[in-house]
Coordinates of C-alpha atoms in Angstrom, one line a residue:
X1 CA 103.2 33.2 139.6
X2 CA 101.9 36.3 137.6
X3 CA 102.0 39.6 139.5
X4 CA 98.4 40.8 137.6
X5 CA 98.6 44.2 139.1
X6 CA 102.0 44.7 137.4
X7 CA 101.0 43.4 134.2
X8 CA 97.7 45.7 134.1
X9 CA 99.9 48.4 134.9
X10 CA 102.2 47.6 131.8
X11 CA 99.2 47.4 129.7
X12 CA 97.8 50.9 130.8
X13 CA 101.3 52.5 130.5
X14 CA 101.8 51.0 126.9
X15 CA 98.5 52.5 125.8
X16 CA 99.6 55.9 127.3
X17 CA 103.0 55.8 125.7
X18 CA 101.6 54.4 122.5
X19 CA 99.3 57.7 122.3
X20 CA 102.4 59.8 123.2
X21 CA 104.5 58.2 120.5
X22 CA 101.8 58.7 117.8
X23 CA 101.5 62.4 118.7
X24 CA 105.2 62.7 118.9
X25 CA 105.4 61.6 115.2
X26 CA 103.9 65.2 114.6
X27 CA 105.6 67.2 117.5
X28 CA 107.3 70.5 116.4
X29 CA 109.8 69.8 119.5
X30 CA 111.0 66.4 119.4
X31 CA 113.6 65.1 116.6
X32 CA 113.7 61.4 115.6
X33 CA 116.5 60.6 118.3
X34 CA 114.5 62.3 121.1
X35 CA 111.4 60.6 120.1
X36 CA 113.4 57.1 119.9
X37 CA 114.8 57.6 123.3
X38 CA 111.5 58.9 124.9
X39 CA 108.1 57.6 124.3
X40 CA 109.3 54.8 122.0
X41 CA 111.7 53.4 124.4
X42 CA 109.3 53.6 127.1
X43 CA 106.4 51.8 125.1
X44 CA 108.8 49.3 124.0
X45 CA 109.7 48.5 127.6
X46 CA 106.0 48.0 128.5
X47 CA 105.5 46.0 125.5
X48 CA 108.2 43.6 126.6
X49 CA 106.7 43.2 130.0
X50 CA 103.6 42.2 128.5
X51 CA 105.3 39.8 126.3
X52 CA 107.1 38.3 129.3
X53 CA 103.7 37.4 131.0
X54 CA 102.9 34.8 128.3
X55 CA 99.7 32.8 127.5
X56 CA 97.9 33.8 130.5
X57 CA 98.0 37.7 129.8
X58 CA 96.6 36.9 126.2
X59 CA 93.5 35.3 127.5
X60 CA 93.2 37.5 130.7
X61 CA 94.3 41.0 129.0
X62 CA 95.5 41.2 125.6
X63 CA 92.6 39.4 123.6
X64 CA 89.8 41.5 125.6
X65 CA 91.9 44.7 125.0
X66 CA 91.4 44.5 121.1
X67 CA 87.7 45.0 121.3
X68 CA 87.2 46.9 124.6
X69 CA 88.5 50.1 126.1
X70 CA 90.6 52.8 124.6
X71 CA 92.0 52.4 121.1
X72 CA 95.5 53.1 122.1
X73 CA 95.4 50.0 124.6
X74 CA 94.1 48.0 121.7
X75 CA 96.9 49.0 119.5
X76 CA 99.5 48.2 122.2
X77 CA 97.9 44.7 123.0
X78 CA 97.7 44.1 119.1
X79 CA 101.3 44.8 118.9
X80 CA 102.1 42.3 121.4
X81 CA 99.8 39.5 120.0
X82 CA 101.3 40.1 116.3
X83 CA 104.7 39.2 117.6
X84 CA 103.0 35.6 118.2
X85 CA 101.8 33.4 115.4
X86 CA 98.7 32.5 117.1
X87 CA 97.9 36.2 117.6
X88 CA 97.2 37.1 113.8
X89 CA 93.8 35.7 113.7
X90 CA 92.8 37.5 116.9
X91 CA 93.9 40.9 115.5
X92 CA 91.9 39.7 112.3
X93 CA 88.9 39.3 114.3
X94 CA 89.2 42.4 115.8
X95 CA 89.4 44.3 112.7
X96 CA 86.2 42.5 111.5
X97 CA 84.5 43.5 114.2
X98 CA 85.9 47.1 114.9
X99 CA 83.0 49.7 114.2
X100 CA 84.6 53.2 115.7
X101 CA 87.2 54.7 113.3
X102 CA 89.6 55.2 115.9
X103 CA 89.8 51.7 116.9
X104 CA 90.3 50.5 113.2
X105 CA 92.9 53.3 112.7
X106 CA 94.7 51.7 116.0
X107 CA 94.8 48.3 114.9
X108 CA 95.8 49.1 111.4
X109 CA 98.8 51.1 112.8
X110 CA 99.8 48.2 114.8
X111 CA 99.6 45.7 111.8
X112 CA 101.4 48.0 109.7
X113 CA 104.1 48.6 112.2
X114 CA 104.5 44.6 113.1
X115 CA 107.9 43.5 112.4
X116 CA 107.4 39.7 112.4
X117 CA 109.6 38.1 109.8
X118 CA 106.7 35.7 108.6
X119 CA 103.9 38.1 108.6
X120 CA 103.6 38.7 104.8
X121 CA 102.5 35.1 104.4
X122 CA 99.6 36.1 107.0
X123 CA 98.7 39.4 105.4
X124 CA 98.4 38.5 101.7
X125 CA 95.0 36.5 102.2
X126 CA 93.4 39.4 103.8
X127 CA 93.5 41.4 100.5
X128 CA 91.1 39.2 98.9
X129 CA 88.4 39.3 101.9
X130 CA 85.5 41.4 101.5
X131 CA 86.0 43.1 104.9
X132 CA 87.7 46.3 103.9
X133 CA 89.3 47.2 107.5
X134 CA 91.6 43.9 106.9
X135 CA 92.5 45.1 103.3
X136 CA 93.4 48.3 104.3
X137 CA 95.8 47.2 107.1
X138 CA 97.4 44.7 105.1
X139 CA 98.0 47.2 102.5
X140 CA 99.6 49.5 104.9
X141 CA 101.8 46.8 106.1
X142 CA 103.0 45.8 103.0
X143 CA 103.7 49.3 101.8
X144 CA 106.0 49.7 105.1
X145 CA 107.7 46.5 103.8
X146 CA 108.2 47.7 100.4
X147 CA 106.5 44.6 98.9
X148 CA 104.5 44.4 95.8
X149 CA 100.9 43.4 96.7
X150 CA 100.6 41.9 93.3
X151 CA 97.6 41.6 91.2
X152 CA 95.1 42.4 94.1
X153 CA 96.6 46.2 94.2
X154 CA 94.2 47.0 91.0
X155 CA 91.0 46.1 92.4
X156 CA 92.4 47.9 95.8
X157 CA 92.7 51.0 94.2
X158 CA 89.1 50.9 92.5
X159 CA 87.7 50.0 95.9
X160 CA 84.5 52.0 97.2
X161 CA 86.0 52.3 100.7
X162 CA 88.2 55.3 100.9
X163 CA 90.5 53.7 103.7
X164 CA 91.1 51.0 101.3
X165 CA 91.9 53.2 98.1
X166 CA 94.3 55.5 100.5
X167 CA 96.3 52.2 101.5
X168 CA 96.3 50.8 97.8
X169 CA 97.9 54.3 96.8
X170 CA 100.5 53.7 99.3
X171 CA 101.3 50.2 98.3
X172 CA 101.2 51.2 94.6
X173 CA 104.7 52.7 95.0
X174 CA 105.9 49.5 95.4
X175 CA 103.9 47.4 92.8
X176 CA 105.2 46.1 89.5
X177 CA 101.6 46.0 88.1
X178 CA 100.6 48.5 85.6
X179 CA 98.9 51.0 88.0
X180 CA 100.5 54.4 86.8
X181 CA 97.6 55.3 84.9
X182 CA 95.1 54.5 87.4
X183 CA 97.0 56.7 90.0
X184 CA 97.4 59.5 87.8
X185 CA 93.5 59.2 87.0
X186 CA 92.7 59.6 90.8
X187 CA 94.7 62.8 91.0
X188 CA 91.7 64.4 89.6
X189 CA 89.2 63.0 92.3
X190 CA 87.5 65.5 94.3
X191 CA 88.2 64.0 97.8
X192 CA 91.5 65.8 99.0
X193 CA 92.7 62.9 101.3
X194 CA 92.7 60.6 98.1
X195 CA 94.1 63.1 95.6
X196 CA 97.0 64.1 97.9
X197 CA 97.8 60.3 98.3
X198 CA 97.6 59.8 94.7
X199 CA 99.8 62.9 94.1
X200 CA 102.2 61.5 96.8
X201 CA 102.5 58.3 94.9
X202 CA 103.1 59.7 91.5
X203 CA 105.7 62.0 92.6
X204 CA 107.3 59.2 94.4
X205 CA 107.1 57.0 91.3
X206 CA 108.9 59.8 89.5
X207 CA 105.8 61.5 87.7
X208 CA 106.0 64.9 86.4
X209 CA 102.4 65.0 85.7
X210 CA 101.8 65.0 89.5
X211 CA 103.8 68.0 90.1
X212 CA 102.2 70.0 87.4
X213 CA 98.9 69.1 89.0
X214 CA 100.0 70.5 92.0
X215 CA 100.8 73.6 90.2
X216 CA 97.4 74.0 88.7
X217 CA 95.7 73.5 92.1
X218 CA 97.8 76.2 93.6
X219 CA 97.3 78.5 90.7
X220 CA 93.2 78.1 91.1
X221 CA 93.7 78.9 94.6
X222 CA 92.0 75.5 95.7
X223 CA 91.3 75.9 99.5
X224 CA 92.2 72.3 99.9
X225 CA 95.7 72.7 98.4
X226 CA 98.1 72.5 101.4
X227 CA 99.9 69.6 100.2
X228 CA 100.2 70.9 96.7
X229 CA 101.7 74.2 97.8
X230 CA 104.4 72.0 100.1
X231 CA 105.2 70.1 96.7
X232 CA 106.1 73.4 94.9
X233 CA 108.0 74.6 97.9
X234 CA 110.6 71.8 97.7
X235 CA 110.6 72.0 94.0
X236 CA 112.3 75.3 94.4
X237 CA 111.5 77.1 91.3
X238 CA 111.3 80.6 91.4
X239 CA 107.9 81.0 89.6
X240 CA 106.5 78.7 92.0
X241 CA 107.9 80.7 94.9
X242 CA 105.8 83.6 93.2
X243 CA 102.6 81.4 93.2
X244 CA 103.2 80.6 96.8
X245 CA 103.4 84.1 98.1
X246 CA 100.1 84.8 96.1
X247 CA 98.2 82.4 98.5
X248 CA 99.3 84.5 101.5
X249 CA 96.4 86.7 100.3
X250 CA 94.0 83.9 100.5
X251 CA 92.5 83.3 104.0
X252 CA 91.9 79.8 103.6
X253 CA 95.5 78.9 102.2
X254 CA 97.4 81.5 104.1
X255 CA 98.7 79.0 106.9
X256 CA 99.8 76.4 104.2
X257 CA 101.3 79.1 102.4
X258 CA 103.2 79.9 105.5
X259 CA 104.4 76.7 105.9
X260 CA 105.5 76.3 102.3
X261 CA 107.6 79.3 102.4
X262 CA 109.6 77.6 105.4
X263 CA 110.4 74.7 103.0
X264 CA 111.1 76.8 100.2
X265 CA 113.9 78.4 102.1
X266 CA 113.8 82.0 100.2
X267 CA 115.2 84.6 102.3
X268 CA 113.3 87.0 100.1
X269 CA 110.0 85.6 101.4
X270 CA 110.6 86.6 105.1
X271 CA 109.3 90.3 104.9
X272 CA 106.1 89.0 103.3
X273 CA 106.0 86.4 106.2
X274 CA 106.4 88.9 108.9
X275 CA 103.7 90.8 107.3
X276 CA 101.7 87.8 107.5
X277 CA 102.3 87.3 111.1
X278 CA 100.0 90.1 112.0
X279 CA 97.5 87.4 111.8
X280 CA 97.4 86.1 115.3
X281 CA 96.1 82.6 114.3
X282 CA 99.1 82.1 112.1
X283 CA 102.0 83.9 114.2
X284 CA 103.5 80.5 115.5
X285 CA 103.5 79.4 112.1
X286 CA 105.5 82.3 110.6
X287 CA 108.0 82.1 113.6
X288 CA 108.5 78.1 112.9
X289 CA 109.1 79.2 109.0
X290 CA 111.4 81.9 110.0
X291 CA 113.4 79.7 111.9
X292 CA 113.6 77.0 109.4
X293 CA 114.8 79.5 106.8
X294 CA 117.4 81.4 108.9
X295 CA 118.1 78.9 111.7
X296 CA 117.5 81.4 114.3
X297 CA 115.5 80.0 117.1
X298 CA 112.3 81.5 118.3
X299 CA 113.3 82.0 122.0
X300 CA 114.6 84.3 124.5
X301 CA 113.9 87.9 123.3
X302 CA 112.4 86.8 120.0
X303 CA 109.5 84.6 121.6
X304 CA 106.6 86.5 123.1
X305 CA 106.2 85.9 126.9
X306 CA 103.6 83.4 127.6
X307 CA 101.3 84.7 130.6
X308 CA 101.2 82.9 133.6
X309 CA 104.5 80.6 132.4
X310 CA 106.5 81.8 135.5
X311 CA 110.2 80.9 135.5
X312 CA 109.7 77.1 134.8
X313 CA 112.6 75.3 133.3
X314 CA 112.7 74.7 129.6
X315 CA 111.3 70.8 129.2
X316 CA 113.9 70.4 126.0
X317 CA 116.6 70.8 128.5
X318 CA 115.7 67.1 130.1
X319 CA 118.4 64.4 129.5
X320 CA 117.6 62.4 125.9
X321 CA 117.1 59.4 127.6
X322 CA 114.0 60.4 129.4
X323 CA 110.6 61.0 128.5
X324 CA 110.6 64.9 127.9
X325 CA 107.1 65.5 129.8
X326 CA 105.7 67.5 126.7
X327 CA 101.9 67.7 126.8
X328 CA 101.0 66.7 123.1
X329 CA 97.3 66.6 123.7
X330 CA 96.7 70.1 122.4
X331 CA 98.1 69.3 118.9
X332 CA 101.6 70.1 117.5
X333 CA 101.0 73.7 116.5
X334 CA 100.2 74.6 119.9
X335 CA 103.8 73.6 120.9
X336 CA 105.3 76.1 118.6
X337 CA 106.6 79.3 120.1
X338 CA 104.8 82.6 119.5
X339 CA 107.2 85.0 117.9
X340 CA 107.7 88.9 119.2
X341 CA 107.1 90.1 115.7
X342 CA 108.8 93.6 116.3
X343 CA 111.7 91.9 118.1
X344 CA 111.7 89.3 114.9
X345 CA 111.8 92.1 112.2
X346 CA 114.7 93.8 114.1
X347 CA 116.6 90.5 114.1
X348 CA 116.0 90.2 110.5
X349 CA 117.2 93.6 109.6
X350 CA 120.5 92.4 111.2
X351 CA 120.7 88.9 109.5
X352 CA 119.4 89.8 106.0
X353 CA 122.7 90.6 104.5
X354 CA 124.2 87.0 105.1
X355 CA 121.2 85.3 103.5
X356 CA 121.1 86.1 99.7
X357 CA 117.6 85.9 98.4
X358 CA 118.6 84.2 95.4
X359 CA 119.7 81.1 97.4
X360 CA 117.6 78.7 99.1
X361 CA 118.4 78.2 103.0
X362 CA 117.7 75.3 105.2
X363 CA 118.2 76.5 109.0
X364 CA 120.7 79.2 107.8
X365 CA 122.7 76.9 105.6
X366 CA 123.1 77.2 101.9
X367 CA 120.9 74.4 100.3
X368 CA 122.7 71.1 99.2
X369 CA 123.1 67.7 99.8
X370 CA 124.8 68.0 103.2
X371 CA 122.5 70.5 104.3
X372 CA 119.3 68.8 103.2
X373 CA 120.5 65.4 104.8
X374 CA 121.5 67.5 108.0
X375 CA 118.3 69.3 108.1
X376 CA 116.5 65.9 108.4
X377 CA 118.6 64.7 110.9
X378 CA 117.9 67.6 113.3
X379 CA 114.6 68.5 112.0
X380 CA 111.6 68.4 114.4
X381 CA 109.5 65.3 113.5
X382 CA 106.7 67.7 112.3
X383 CA 108.8 68.9 109.4
X384 CA 110.3 65.3 108.5
X385 CA 107.8 63.9 106.3
X386 CA 108.3 66.6 103.4
X387 CA 111.9 66.4 104.0
X388 CA 111.7 62.6 103.5
X389 CA 109.5 63.3 100.4
X390 CA 112.0 65.8 98.9
X391 CA 115.1 63.3 99.4
X392 CA 113.2 60.3 98.0
X393 CA 112.3 62.3 94.7
X394 CA 115.7 63.8 94.3
X395 CA 117.3 60.3 94.6
X396 CA 114.8 59.1 92.2
X397 CA 113.7 56.4 94.7
X398 CA 117.2 55.3 95.9
X399 CA 116.6 56.9 99.3
X400 CA 113.5 56.1 101.2
X401 CA 112.4 56.4 104.8
X402 CA 108.9 55.9 106.2
X403 CA 108.4 59.2 108.3
X404 CA 105.5 57.1 110.0
X405 CA 107.6 54.1 111.3
X406 CA 109.4 53.5 114.4
X407 CA 111.9 56.3 115.0
X408 CA 114.6 53.5 115.5
X409 CA 113.9 52.3 112.1
X410 CA 114.0 55.5 110.6
X411 CA 117.3 56.1 112.3
X412 CA 118.7 52.8 110.6
X413 CA 117.3 53.7 107.4
X414 CA 119.3 57.1 107.3
X415 CA 122.5 55.1 108.1
X416 CA 122.3 52.9 104.9
X417 CA 125.0 53.4 102.2
X418 CA 122.4 54.7 100.0
X419 CA 121.5 57.6 102.0
X420 CA 124.9 59.4 101.6
X421 CA 124.4 59.6 97.8
X422 CA 120.8 60.8 98.4
X423 CA 119.8 64.3 96.9
X424 CA 122.4 64.5 94.0
X425 CA 119.6 64.9 91.4
X426 CA 118.0 68.4 90.8
X427 CA 114.4 68.5 91.6
X428 CA 113.5 69.3 88.1
X429 CA 115.5 66.3 86.7
X430 CA 114.0 63.6 88.8
X431 CA 111.1 62.6 86.6
X432 CA 111.0 59.2 85.0
X433 CA 107.9 60.0 82.7

């Protein structure tokens, strides 16, 4: 006998935890271990509960949820169905019928995250379909599995649908087809989302042309150059640091420049960061960058009091095995503490002597392989994607982690033997062309 009220509760809670997990991937408060032990573990428990309900739940709840109700619930239902051989066609049908971008994205994420061992056989035919939603989902899934899509990657790169193009650029990293020239050509596009994915793909494939393109975009003070600024930051060259600092004077680029300086890790930039903090709109970002360089957390006397906060306990003191109860609905930056700038300036005066301006610092540690790997291990999820990119470039592709994957899979990948050798190559020596 199926207790339908319990099964329905599993579905509703799975949708909620799916949303929390997605937001957790960009959280400035959760690291990969806390994400895995929190919303990801809770999501997994509810998905297991749905799976146990069997065929009756498919007909009564899961199949209808693909096309009705909230996108998060559709993603949870799709995740359960994709673990079944008879569920793939149902998810494909839902993708064909999806009209709202939110539902398409949710279903695509579920397909990409599916771990069914025989899934590639079902996904490859989707690439030949005229329906772009299916092609995009298949490309995202193949990229996450690091599989070559074969000859169909080239027409996908030239698709009129930006969803397909962006997914194809992601998959192009793992293609043996002659796609390098096509990817580099797409760096010149005026669409920032496509351009940035092309830049990232070219960088991951070892293309120095992409790094030089990032430099040109920053020099031109392109208002959409947030990703290029971050790339120059992890490159670590002194001349590029000056380019980034120059962008602090451009209102459109100031937030991205502050974030980039946090990754660049040069203590000589801190005075400029503190000056930029006078712009209240980016004060939280300044605090984040300061902590990323120095390792000094924005807490206690360094954090500005929050009106009406009272004496509530710190949510991050919760046991690791529990959902931390963090409300992510307002966006990741709203979770960053607001620094008390005068107190921060005083603290910096006392700490300045211990951080040589000629060196790069990650959380107060001198930059090197151990510091980079350690920073990734402890970094908030919000900072993780760029650290992952840097490690992949420096290891010339020997070390790969997908920062959008399940947290447990990211942890597993970081424990592989090749991870211990990551980061040995100087950034400027990483290029293959």
